[in-house]
Backbone as JSON, one array per atom type, in Angstrom:
{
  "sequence": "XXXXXXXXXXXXXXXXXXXXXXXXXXXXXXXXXXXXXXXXXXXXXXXXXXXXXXXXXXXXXXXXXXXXXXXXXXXXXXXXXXXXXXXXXXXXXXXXXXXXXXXXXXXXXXXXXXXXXXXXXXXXXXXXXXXXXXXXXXXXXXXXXXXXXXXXXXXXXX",
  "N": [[0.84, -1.18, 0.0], [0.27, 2.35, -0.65], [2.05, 4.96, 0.5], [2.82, 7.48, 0.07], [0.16, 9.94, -1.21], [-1.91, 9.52, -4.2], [-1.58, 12.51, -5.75], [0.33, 13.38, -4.55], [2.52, 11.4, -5.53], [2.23, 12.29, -8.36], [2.61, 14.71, -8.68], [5.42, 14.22, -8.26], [6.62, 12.48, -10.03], [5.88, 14.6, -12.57], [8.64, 16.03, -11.99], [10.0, 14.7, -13.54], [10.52, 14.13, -16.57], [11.84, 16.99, -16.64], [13.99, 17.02, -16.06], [17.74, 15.85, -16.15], [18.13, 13.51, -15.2], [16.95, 10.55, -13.01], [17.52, 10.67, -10.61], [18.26, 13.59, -10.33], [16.14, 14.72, -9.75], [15.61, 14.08, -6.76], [15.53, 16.62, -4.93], [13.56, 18.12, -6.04], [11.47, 16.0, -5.28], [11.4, 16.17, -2.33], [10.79, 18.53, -1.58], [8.56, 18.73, -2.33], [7.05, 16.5, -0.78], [8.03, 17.21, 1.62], [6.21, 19.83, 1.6], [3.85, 19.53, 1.65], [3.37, 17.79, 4.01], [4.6, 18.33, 6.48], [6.85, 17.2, 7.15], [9.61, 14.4, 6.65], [8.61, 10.96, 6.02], [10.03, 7.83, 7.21], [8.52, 6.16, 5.02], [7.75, 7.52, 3.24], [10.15, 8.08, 2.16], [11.44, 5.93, 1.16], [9.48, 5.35, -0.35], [10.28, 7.48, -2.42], [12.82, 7.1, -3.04], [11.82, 4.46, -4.94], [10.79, 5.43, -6.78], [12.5, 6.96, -8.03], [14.29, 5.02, -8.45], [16.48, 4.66, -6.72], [18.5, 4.38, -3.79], [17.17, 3.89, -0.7], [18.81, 4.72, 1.21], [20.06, 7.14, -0.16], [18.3, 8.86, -1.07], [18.01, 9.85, 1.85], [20.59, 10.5, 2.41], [20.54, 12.62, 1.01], [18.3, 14.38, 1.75], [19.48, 14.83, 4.6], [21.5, 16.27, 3.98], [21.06, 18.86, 3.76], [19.29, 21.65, 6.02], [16.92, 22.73, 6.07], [15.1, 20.33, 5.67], [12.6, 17.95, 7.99], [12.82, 15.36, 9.57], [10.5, 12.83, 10.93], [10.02, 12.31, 13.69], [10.43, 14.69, 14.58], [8.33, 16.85, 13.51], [7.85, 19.83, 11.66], [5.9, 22.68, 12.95], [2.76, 24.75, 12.52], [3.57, 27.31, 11.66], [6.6, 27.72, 10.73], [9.42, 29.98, 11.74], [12.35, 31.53, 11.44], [15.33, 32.81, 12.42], [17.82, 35.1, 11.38], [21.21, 34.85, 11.7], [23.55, 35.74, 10.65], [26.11, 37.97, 9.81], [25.88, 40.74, 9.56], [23.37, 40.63, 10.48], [23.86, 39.47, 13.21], [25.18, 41.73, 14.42], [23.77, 43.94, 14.55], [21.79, 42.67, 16.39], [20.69, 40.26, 16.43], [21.46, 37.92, 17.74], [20.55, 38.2, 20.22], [18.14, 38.37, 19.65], [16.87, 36.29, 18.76], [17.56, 34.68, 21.09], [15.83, 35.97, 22.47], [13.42, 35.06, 21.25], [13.6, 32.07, 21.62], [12.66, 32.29, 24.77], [10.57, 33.46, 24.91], [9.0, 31.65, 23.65], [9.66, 29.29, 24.82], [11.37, 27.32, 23.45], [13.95, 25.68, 22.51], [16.35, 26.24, 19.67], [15.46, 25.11, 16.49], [13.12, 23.74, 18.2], [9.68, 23.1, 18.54], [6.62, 24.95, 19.5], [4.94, 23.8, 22.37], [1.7, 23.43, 21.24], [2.02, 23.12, 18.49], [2.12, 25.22, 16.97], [4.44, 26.8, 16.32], [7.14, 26.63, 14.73], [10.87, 26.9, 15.4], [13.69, 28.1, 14.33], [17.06, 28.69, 13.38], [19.34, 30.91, 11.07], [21.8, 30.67, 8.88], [22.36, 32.84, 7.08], [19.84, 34.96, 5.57], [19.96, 36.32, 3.2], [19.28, 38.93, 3.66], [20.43, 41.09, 4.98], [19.78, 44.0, 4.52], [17.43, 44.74, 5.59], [18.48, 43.76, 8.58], [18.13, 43.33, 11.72], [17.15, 40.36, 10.65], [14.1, 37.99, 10.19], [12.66, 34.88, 8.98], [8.89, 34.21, 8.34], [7.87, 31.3, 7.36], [7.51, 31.79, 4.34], [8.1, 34.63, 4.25], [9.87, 37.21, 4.72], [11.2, 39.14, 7.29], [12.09, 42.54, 8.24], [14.41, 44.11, 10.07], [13.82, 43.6, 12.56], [13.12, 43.61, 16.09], [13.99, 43.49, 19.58], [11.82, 44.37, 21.23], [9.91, 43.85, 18.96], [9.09, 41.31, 19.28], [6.84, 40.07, 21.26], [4.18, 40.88, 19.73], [4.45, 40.16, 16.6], [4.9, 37.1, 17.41], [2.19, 36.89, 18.56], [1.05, 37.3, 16.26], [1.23, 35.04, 15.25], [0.11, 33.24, 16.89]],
  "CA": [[0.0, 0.0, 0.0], [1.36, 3.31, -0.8], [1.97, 5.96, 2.05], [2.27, 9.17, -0.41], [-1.22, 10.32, -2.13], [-1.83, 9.59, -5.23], [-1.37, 13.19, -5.95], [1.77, 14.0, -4.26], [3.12, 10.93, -6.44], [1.83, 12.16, -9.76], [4.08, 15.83, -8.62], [7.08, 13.8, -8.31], [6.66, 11.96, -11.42], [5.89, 15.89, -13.03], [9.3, 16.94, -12.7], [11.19, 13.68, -14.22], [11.29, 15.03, -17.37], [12.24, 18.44, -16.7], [15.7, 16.6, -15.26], [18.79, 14.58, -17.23], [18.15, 12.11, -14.46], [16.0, 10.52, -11.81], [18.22, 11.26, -9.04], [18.3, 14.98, -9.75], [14.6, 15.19, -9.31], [15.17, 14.19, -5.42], [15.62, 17.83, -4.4], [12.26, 18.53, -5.97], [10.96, 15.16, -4.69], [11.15, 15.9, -0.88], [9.94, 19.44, -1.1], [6.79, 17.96, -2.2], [6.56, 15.9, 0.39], [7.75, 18.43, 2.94], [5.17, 21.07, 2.18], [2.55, 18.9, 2.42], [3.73, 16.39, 5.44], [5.53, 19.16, 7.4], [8.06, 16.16, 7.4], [9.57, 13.64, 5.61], [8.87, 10.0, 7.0], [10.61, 6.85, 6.28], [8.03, 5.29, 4.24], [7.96, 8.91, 1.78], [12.03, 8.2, 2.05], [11.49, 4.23, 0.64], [8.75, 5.32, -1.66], [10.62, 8.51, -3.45], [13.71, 5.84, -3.59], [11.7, 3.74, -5.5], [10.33, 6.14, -7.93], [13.3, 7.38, -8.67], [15.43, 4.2, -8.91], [17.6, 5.61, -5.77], [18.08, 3.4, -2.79], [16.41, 4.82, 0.54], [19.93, 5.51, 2.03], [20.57, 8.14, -0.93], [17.28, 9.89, -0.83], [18.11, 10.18, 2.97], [21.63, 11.53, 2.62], [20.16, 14.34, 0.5], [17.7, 15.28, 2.62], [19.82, 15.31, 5.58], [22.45, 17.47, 3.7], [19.86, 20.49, 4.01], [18.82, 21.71, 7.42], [15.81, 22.54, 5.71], [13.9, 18.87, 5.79], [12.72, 17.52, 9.21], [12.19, 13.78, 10.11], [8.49, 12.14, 11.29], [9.88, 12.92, 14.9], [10.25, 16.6, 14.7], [7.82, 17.75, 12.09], [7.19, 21.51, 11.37], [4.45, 23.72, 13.52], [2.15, 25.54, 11.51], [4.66, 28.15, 11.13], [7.88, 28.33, 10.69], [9.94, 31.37, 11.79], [13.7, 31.54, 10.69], [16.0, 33.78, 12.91], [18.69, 35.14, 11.28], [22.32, 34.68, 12.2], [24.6, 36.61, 9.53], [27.15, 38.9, 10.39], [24.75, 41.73, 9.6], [22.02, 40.48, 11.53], [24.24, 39.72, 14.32], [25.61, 42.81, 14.68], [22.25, 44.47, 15.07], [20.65, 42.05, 17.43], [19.88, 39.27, 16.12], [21.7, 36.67, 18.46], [19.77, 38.48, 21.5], [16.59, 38.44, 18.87], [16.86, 34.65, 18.95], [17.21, 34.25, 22.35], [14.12, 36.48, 23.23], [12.45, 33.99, 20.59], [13.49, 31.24, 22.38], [12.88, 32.57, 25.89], [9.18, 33.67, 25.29], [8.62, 30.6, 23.15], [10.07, 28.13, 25.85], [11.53, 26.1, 23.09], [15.71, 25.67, 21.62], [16.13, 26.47, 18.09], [14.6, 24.08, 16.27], [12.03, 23.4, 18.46], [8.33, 23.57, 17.76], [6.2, 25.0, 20.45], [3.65, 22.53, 22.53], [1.13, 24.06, 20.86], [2.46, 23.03, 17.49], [1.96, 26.1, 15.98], [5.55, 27.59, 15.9], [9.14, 25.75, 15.23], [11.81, 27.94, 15.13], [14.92, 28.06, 13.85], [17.85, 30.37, 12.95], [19.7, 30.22, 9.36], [23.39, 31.58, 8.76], [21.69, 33.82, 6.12], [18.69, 35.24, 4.97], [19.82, 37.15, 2.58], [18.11, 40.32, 4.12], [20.93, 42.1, 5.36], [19.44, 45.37, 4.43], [16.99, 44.71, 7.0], [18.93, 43.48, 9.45], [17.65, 41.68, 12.05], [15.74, 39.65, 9.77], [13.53, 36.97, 10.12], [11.44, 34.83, 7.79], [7.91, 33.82, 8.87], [7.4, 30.68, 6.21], [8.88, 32.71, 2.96], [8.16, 36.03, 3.97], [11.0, 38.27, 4.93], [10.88, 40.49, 8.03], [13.46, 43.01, 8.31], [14.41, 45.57, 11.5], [12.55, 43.13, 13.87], [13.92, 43.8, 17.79], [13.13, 42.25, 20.56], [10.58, 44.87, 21.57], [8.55, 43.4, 18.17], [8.47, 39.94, 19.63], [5.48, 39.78, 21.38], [3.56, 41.19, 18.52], [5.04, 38.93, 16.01], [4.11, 35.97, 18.23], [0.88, 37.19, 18.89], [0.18, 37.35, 15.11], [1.32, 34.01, 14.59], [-0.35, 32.42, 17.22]],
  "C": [[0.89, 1.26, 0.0], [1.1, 4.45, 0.18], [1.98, 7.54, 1.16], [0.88, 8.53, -1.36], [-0.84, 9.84, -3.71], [-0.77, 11.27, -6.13], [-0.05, 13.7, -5.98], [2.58, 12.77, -4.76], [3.65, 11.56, -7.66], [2.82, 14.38, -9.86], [5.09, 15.4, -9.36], [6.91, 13.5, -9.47], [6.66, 13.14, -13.03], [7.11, 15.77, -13.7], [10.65, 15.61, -13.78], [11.17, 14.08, -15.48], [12.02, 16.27, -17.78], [13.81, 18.35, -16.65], [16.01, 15.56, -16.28], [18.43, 13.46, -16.56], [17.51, 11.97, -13.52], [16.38, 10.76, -10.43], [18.77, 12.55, -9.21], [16.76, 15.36, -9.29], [14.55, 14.91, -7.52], [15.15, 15.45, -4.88], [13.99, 17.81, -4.44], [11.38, 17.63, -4.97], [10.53, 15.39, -3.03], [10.54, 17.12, -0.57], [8.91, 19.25, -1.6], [6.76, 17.29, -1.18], [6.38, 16.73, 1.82], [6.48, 19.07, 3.1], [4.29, 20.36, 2.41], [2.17, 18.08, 3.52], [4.06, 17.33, 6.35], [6.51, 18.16, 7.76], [8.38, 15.1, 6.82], [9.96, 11.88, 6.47], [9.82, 8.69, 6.21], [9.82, 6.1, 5.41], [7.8, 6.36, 2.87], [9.45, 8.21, 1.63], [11.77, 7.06, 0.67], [10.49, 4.6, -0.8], [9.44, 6.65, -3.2], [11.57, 7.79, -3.82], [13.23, 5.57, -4.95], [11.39, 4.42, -6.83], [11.38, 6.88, -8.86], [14.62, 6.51, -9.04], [16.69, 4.85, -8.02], [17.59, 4.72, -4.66], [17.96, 4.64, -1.58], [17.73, 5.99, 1.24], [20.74, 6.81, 0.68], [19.75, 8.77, -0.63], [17.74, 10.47, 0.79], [19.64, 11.15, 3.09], [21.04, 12.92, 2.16], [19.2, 15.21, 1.25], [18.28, 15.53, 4.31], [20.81, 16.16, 5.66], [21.92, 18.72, 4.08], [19.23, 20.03, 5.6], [17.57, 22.35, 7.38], [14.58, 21.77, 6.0], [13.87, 18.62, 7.49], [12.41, 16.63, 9.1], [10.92, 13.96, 10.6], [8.91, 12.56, 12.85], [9.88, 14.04, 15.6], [9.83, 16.82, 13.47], [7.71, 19.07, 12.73], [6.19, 21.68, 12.37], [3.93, 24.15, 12.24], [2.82, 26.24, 10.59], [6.09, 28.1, 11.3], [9.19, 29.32, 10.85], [11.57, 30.92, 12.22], [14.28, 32.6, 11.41], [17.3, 33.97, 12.35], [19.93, 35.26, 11.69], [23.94, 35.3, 11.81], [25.18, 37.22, 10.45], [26.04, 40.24, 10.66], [23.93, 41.96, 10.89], [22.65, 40.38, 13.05], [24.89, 41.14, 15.17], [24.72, 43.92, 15.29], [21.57, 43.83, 15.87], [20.55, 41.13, 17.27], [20.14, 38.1, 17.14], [20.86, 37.15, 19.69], [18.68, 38.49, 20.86], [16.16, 36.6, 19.34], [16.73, 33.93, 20.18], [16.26, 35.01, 22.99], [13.41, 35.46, 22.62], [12.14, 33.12, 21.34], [12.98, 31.56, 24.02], [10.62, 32.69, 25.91], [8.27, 32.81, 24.1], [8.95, 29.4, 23.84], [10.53, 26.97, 24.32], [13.05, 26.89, 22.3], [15.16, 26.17, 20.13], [16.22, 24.95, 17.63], [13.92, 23.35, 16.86], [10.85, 23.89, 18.17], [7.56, 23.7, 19.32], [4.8, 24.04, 20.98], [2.64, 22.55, 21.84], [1.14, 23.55, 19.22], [2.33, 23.7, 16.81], [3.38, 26.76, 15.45], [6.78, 26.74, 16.23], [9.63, 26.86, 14.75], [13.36, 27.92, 15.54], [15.63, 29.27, 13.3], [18.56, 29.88, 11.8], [20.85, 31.21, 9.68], [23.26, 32.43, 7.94], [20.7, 33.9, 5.74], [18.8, 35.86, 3.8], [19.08, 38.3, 2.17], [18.75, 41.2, 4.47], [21.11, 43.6, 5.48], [18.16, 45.5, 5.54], [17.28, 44.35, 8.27], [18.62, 43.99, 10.72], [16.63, 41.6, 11.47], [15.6, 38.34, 10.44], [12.7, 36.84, 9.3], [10.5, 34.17, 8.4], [7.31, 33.07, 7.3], [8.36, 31.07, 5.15], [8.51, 33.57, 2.75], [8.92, 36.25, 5.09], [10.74, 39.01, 5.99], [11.58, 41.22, 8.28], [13.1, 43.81, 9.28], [13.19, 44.74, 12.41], [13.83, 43.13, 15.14], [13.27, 43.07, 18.59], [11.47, 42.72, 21.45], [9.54, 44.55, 20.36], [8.3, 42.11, 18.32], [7.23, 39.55, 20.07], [4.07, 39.52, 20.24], [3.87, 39.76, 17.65], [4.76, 37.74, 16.82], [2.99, 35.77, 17.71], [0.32, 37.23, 17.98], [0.15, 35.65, 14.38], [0.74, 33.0, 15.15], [-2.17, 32.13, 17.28]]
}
């Protein structure tokens, strides 16, 4: 019996011609699965393998190269919010941004709050540095956030 949807098969299978080969399509392969799983389990792992003629333990290196993908035991919250870490961003706040995050989210980076609405994580770039301190909420951008806009920001996400 098959553990992805029909649907989120008939994706993957999309971009195989777009690619020289079936093992460049795993990139695409797992962010289908991601967005719609908030995580990628081992039976997605075994089944994108197969579809792509890849054995499980390849699909798995690639998605554990990127700090992107999460395993079936830490999936995603609702939201996502990305604290940046750059030089930039640090310079302006951001490492004390991150730890207000964490502090009035009770959870490490990359944790997801009980609640499962918010995991949050910090990235070595956003490539926002003109807003600096940035954060991204999902894949929008927030630039010049302090720690006095935490609450707020929370409060919109929860």
């Amino acid at each position: 019996m098959a553990y992805l949807s029909e649907d989120l098969r008939q994706q993957i299978l999309a971009y195989i011609p777009r690619y020289p080969s079936k093992q460049a399509v795993t990139l695409p392969a797992l962010h289908i699965v991601h967005d719609a799983m908030r995580c990628v389990s081992h039976e997605a792992i075994r089944e994108i393998a197969e579809m792509l003629d890849l054995s499980p333990a390849q699909v798995h290196d690639t998605m554990t190269f990127y700090q992107f993908f999460r395993e079936e035991n830490a999936p995603l919250g609702q939201t996502r919010l990305w604290v940046c870490r750059s030089l930039a961003c640090g310079l302006r706040g951001g490492d004390a941004l991150l730890e207000t995050f964490c502090e009035k989210l009770h959870v490490e980076p990359g944790g997801t709050t009980k609640d499962g609405k918010i995991t949050l994580e910090f990235a070595e770039c956003l490539g926002a540095c003109e807003g600096a301190p940035a954060v991204m909420v999902n894949d929008e951008h927030r630039h010049c956030v302090t720690a006095e806009k935490v609450d707020a920001l929370i409060g919109e996400l929860s």
